[in-house]
Coordinates of C-alpha atoms in Angstrom, one line a residue:
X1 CA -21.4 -26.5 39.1
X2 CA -20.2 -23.6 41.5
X3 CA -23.4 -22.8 44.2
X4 CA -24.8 -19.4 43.1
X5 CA -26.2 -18.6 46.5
X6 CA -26.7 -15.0 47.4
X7 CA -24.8 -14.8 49.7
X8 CA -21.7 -16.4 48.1
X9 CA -22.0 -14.0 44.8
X10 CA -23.1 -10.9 45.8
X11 CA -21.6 -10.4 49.6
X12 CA -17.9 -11.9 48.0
X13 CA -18.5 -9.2 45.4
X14 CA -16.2 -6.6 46.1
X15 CA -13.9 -3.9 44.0
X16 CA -10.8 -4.2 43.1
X17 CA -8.5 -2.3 46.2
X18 CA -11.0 -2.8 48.6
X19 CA -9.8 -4.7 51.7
X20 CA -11.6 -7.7 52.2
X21 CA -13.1 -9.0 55.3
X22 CA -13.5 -5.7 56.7
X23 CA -16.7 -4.4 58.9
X24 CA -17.0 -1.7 56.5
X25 CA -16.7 -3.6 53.2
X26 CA -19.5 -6.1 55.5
X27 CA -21.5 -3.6 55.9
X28 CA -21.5 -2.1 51.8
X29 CA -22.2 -5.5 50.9
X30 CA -25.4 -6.2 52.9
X31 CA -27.0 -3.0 51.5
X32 CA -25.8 -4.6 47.9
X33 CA -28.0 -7.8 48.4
X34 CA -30.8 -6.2 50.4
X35 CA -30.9 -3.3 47.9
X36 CA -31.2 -6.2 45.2
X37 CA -34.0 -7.9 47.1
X38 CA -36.3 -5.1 47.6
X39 CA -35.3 -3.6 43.8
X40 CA -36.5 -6.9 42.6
X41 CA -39.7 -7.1 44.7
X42 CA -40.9 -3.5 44.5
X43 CA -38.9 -2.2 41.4
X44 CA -37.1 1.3 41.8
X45 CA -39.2 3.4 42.3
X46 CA -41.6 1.6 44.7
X47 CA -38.3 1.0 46.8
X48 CA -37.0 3.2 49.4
X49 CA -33.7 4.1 50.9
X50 CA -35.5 3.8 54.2
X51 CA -36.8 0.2 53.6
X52 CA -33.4 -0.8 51.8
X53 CA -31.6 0.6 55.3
X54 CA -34.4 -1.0 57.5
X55 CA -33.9 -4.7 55.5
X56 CA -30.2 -4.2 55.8
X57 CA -30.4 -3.3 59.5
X58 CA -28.2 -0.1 59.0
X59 CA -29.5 3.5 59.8
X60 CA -30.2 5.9 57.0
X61 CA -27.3 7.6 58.5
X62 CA -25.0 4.4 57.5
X63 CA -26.5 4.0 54.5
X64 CA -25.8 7.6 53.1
X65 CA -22.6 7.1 54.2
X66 CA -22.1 4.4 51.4
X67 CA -24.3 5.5 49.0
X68 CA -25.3 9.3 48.0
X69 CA -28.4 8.1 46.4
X70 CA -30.8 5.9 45.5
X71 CA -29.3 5.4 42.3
X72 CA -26.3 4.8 43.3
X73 CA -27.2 2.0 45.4
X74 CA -28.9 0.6 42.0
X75 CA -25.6 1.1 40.3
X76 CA -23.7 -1.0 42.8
X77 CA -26.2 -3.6 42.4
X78 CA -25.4 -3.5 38.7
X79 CA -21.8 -4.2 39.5
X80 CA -22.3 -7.1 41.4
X81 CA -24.4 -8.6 39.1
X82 CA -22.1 -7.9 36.5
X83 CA -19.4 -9.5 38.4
X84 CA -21.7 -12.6 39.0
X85 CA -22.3 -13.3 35.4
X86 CA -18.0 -12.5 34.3
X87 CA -17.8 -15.2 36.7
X88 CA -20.6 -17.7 35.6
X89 CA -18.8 -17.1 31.4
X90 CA -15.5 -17.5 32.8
X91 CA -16.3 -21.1 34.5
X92 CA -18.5 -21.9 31.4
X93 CA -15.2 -20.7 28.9
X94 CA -12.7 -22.7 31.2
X95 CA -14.5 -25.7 31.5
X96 CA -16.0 -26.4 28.0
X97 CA -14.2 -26.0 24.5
X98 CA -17.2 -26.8 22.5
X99 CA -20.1 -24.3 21.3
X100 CA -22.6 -27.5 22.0
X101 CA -21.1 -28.0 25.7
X102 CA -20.5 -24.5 26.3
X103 CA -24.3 -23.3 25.9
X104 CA -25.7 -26.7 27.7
X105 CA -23.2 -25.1 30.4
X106 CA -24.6 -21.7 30.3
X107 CA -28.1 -22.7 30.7
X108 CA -27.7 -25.4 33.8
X109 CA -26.0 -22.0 35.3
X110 CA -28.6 -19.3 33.9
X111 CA -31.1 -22.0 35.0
X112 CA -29.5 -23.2 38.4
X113 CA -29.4 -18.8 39.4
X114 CA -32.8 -18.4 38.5
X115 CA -33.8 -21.3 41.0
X116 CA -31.8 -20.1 43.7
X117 CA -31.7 -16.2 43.3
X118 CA -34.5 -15.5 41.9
X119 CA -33.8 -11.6 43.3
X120 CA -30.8 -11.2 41.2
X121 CA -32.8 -12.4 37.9
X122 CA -36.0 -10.5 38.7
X123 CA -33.6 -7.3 39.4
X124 CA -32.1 -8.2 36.1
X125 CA -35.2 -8.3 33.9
X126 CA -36.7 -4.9 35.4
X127 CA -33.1 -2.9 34.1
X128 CA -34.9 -1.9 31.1
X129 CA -37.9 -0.2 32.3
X130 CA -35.8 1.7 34.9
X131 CA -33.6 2.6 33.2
X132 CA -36.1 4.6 30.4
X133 CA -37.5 6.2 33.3
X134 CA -34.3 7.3 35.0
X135 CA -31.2 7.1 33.0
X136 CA -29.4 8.7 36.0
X137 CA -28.7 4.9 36.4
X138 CA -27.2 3.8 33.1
X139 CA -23.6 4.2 34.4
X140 CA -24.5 0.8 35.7
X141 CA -27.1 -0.6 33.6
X142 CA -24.8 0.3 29.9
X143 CA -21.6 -1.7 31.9
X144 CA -23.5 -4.8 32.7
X145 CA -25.6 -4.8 29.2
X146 CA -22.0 -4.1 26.9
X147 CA -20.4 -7.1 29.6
X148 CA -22.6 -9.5 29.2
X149 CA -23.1 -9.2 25.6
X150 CA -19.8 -9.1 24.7
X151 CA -19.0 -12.1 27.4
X152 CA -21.7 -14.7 24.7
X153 CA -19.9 -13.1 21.5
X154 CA -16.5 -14.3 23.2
X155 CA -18.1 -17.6 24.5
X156 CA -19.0 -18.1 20.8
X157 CA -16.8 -17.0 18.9
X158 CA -13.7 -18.8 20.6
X159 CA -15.6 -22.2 21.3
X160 CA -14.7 -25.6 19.0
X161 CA -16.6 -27.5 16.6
X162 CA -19.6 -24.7 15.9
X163 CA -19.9 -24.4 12.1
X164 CA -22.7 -27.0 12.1
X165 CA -24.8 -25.1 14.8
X166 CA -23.9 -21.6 13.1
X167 CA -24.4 -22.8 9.7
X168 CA -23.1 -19.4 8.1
X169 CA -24.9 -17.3 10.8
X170 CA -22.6 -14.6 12.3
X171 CA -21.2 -14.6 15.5
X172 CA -23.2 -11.4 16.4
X173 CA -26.1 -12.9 15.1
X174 CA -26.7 -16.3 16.7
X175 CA -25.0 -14.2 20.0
X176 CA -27.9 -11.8 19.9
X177 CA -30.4 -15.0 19.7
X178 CA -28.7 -16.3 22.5
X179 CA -29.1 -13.4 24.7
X180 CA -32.9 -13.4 23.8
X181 CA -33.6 -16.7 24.8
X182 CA -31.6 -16.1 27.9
X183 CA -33.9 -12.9 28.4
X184 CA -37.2 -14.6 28.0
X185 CA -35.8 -17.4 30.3
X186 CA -34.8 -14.9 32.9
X187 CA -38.4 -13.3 32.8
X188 CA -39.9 -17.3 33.3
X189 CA -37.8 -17.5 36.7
X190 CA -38.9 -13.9 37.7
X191 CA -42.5 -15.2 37.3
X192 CA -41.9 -17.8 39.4
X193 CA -42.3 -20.2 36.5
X194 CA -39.4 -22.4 36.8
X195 CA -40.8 -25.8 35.5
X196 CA -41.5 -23.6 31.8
X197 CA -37.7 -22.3 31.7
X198 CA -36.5 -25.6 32.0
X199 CA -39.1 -27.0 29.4
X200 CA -37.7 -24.2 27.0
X201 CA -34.4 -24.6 28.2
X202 CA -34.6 -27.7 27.2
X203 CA -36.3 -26.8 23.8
X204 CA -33.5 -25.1 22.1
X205 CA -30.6 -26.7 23.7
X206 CA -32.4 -30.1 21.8
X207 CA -32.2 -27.7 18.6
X208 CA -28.7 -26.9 19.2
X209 CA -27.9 -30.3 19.7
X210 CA -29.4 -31.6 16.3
X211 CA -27.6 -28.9 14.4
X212 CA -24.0 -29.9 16.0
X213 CA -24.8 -33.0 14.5
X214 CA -25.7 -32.3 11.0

């Protein structure tokens, strides 16, 4: 299991082209997590660019430098999320082959961020409501939504051994069940109620299990 600290997702999340282990790139980065922390805590619009720049120890002068706007500093959030979670179905694709394993997998990892980050998950489950409000930020919010979804349909689709658990569902279909659960766990760990995510965690990862071996 690869440690899904803050600091080791978001600050080694960079773009492609972008010189690493640069002051500058530094710099970006730090707003990226402390943008994420205060977006989780206070939402967007009870966050500030001042208290973003005050919790990233920058000036506002620095941080306009990087980001134009509010909402582009959500954006770039979005992206490094994004990236966090290509990483997490890449390790989960690589590492198991079948549909059983790979979604026991997934949940230890949804489960083990959630624990650990609780800012990126909490930052997560508020996309929807902000994004209704202020679509200015979609740019982000529609990449991460289309990644991740179609990230489960892959991790699905290509696994081993998963005609007992789909059972003449579609791949779409049991992928968009999937990404519920995952949603309602998400919101459990943004709560602060870690002890009921694992409990359901555990729930339907014991009804997966039956139905693999049916």
């Amino acid at each position: 299991m690869g440690d899904l600290s803050l600091d080791k997702n978001l600050l080694n999340t960079r773009k492609r082209g972008r010189p690493a282990d640069t002051d500058s790139t530094d710099t970006r980065d730090r707003i990226i997590v402390c943008a994420c922390e205060r977006f989780a805590a206070e939402g967007f619009e009870g966050t500030t660019n001042r208290e973003i720049a005050d919790t990233a120890k920058v000036s506002s002068a620095a941080l306009y430098h990087y980001f134009p706007s509010k909402a582009d500093i959500y954006i770039a959030v979005c992206d490094s999320i994004t990236e966090i979670f290509v990483n997490v179905f890449s390790r989960v694709s690589t590492s198991e082959t079948t549909l059983e394993q790979r979604l026991i997998s997934l949940f230890v990892e949804v489960r083990d961020l959630g624990a650990s980050v609780p800012s990126t998950v909490g930052f997560i489950t508020g996309i929807s409501a902000v994004v209704q409000k202020h679509p200015e930020v979609s740019k982000g919010t529609d990449v991460f939504g289309k990644e991740f979804a179609r990230n489960i349909v892959q991790l699905i689709a290509t696994a081993e051994e998963s005609e007992h658990i789909l059972h003449g569902t579609t791949v779409q279909s049991f992928a968009d069940l999937v990404s519920s659960v995952l949603g309602g766990l998400g919101r459990m760990s943004a709560r602060g109620d870690q002890s009921r995510h694992v409990a359901v965690a555990d729930a339907f990862l014991r009804l997966i299990h039956t139905a693999a071996q049916k």
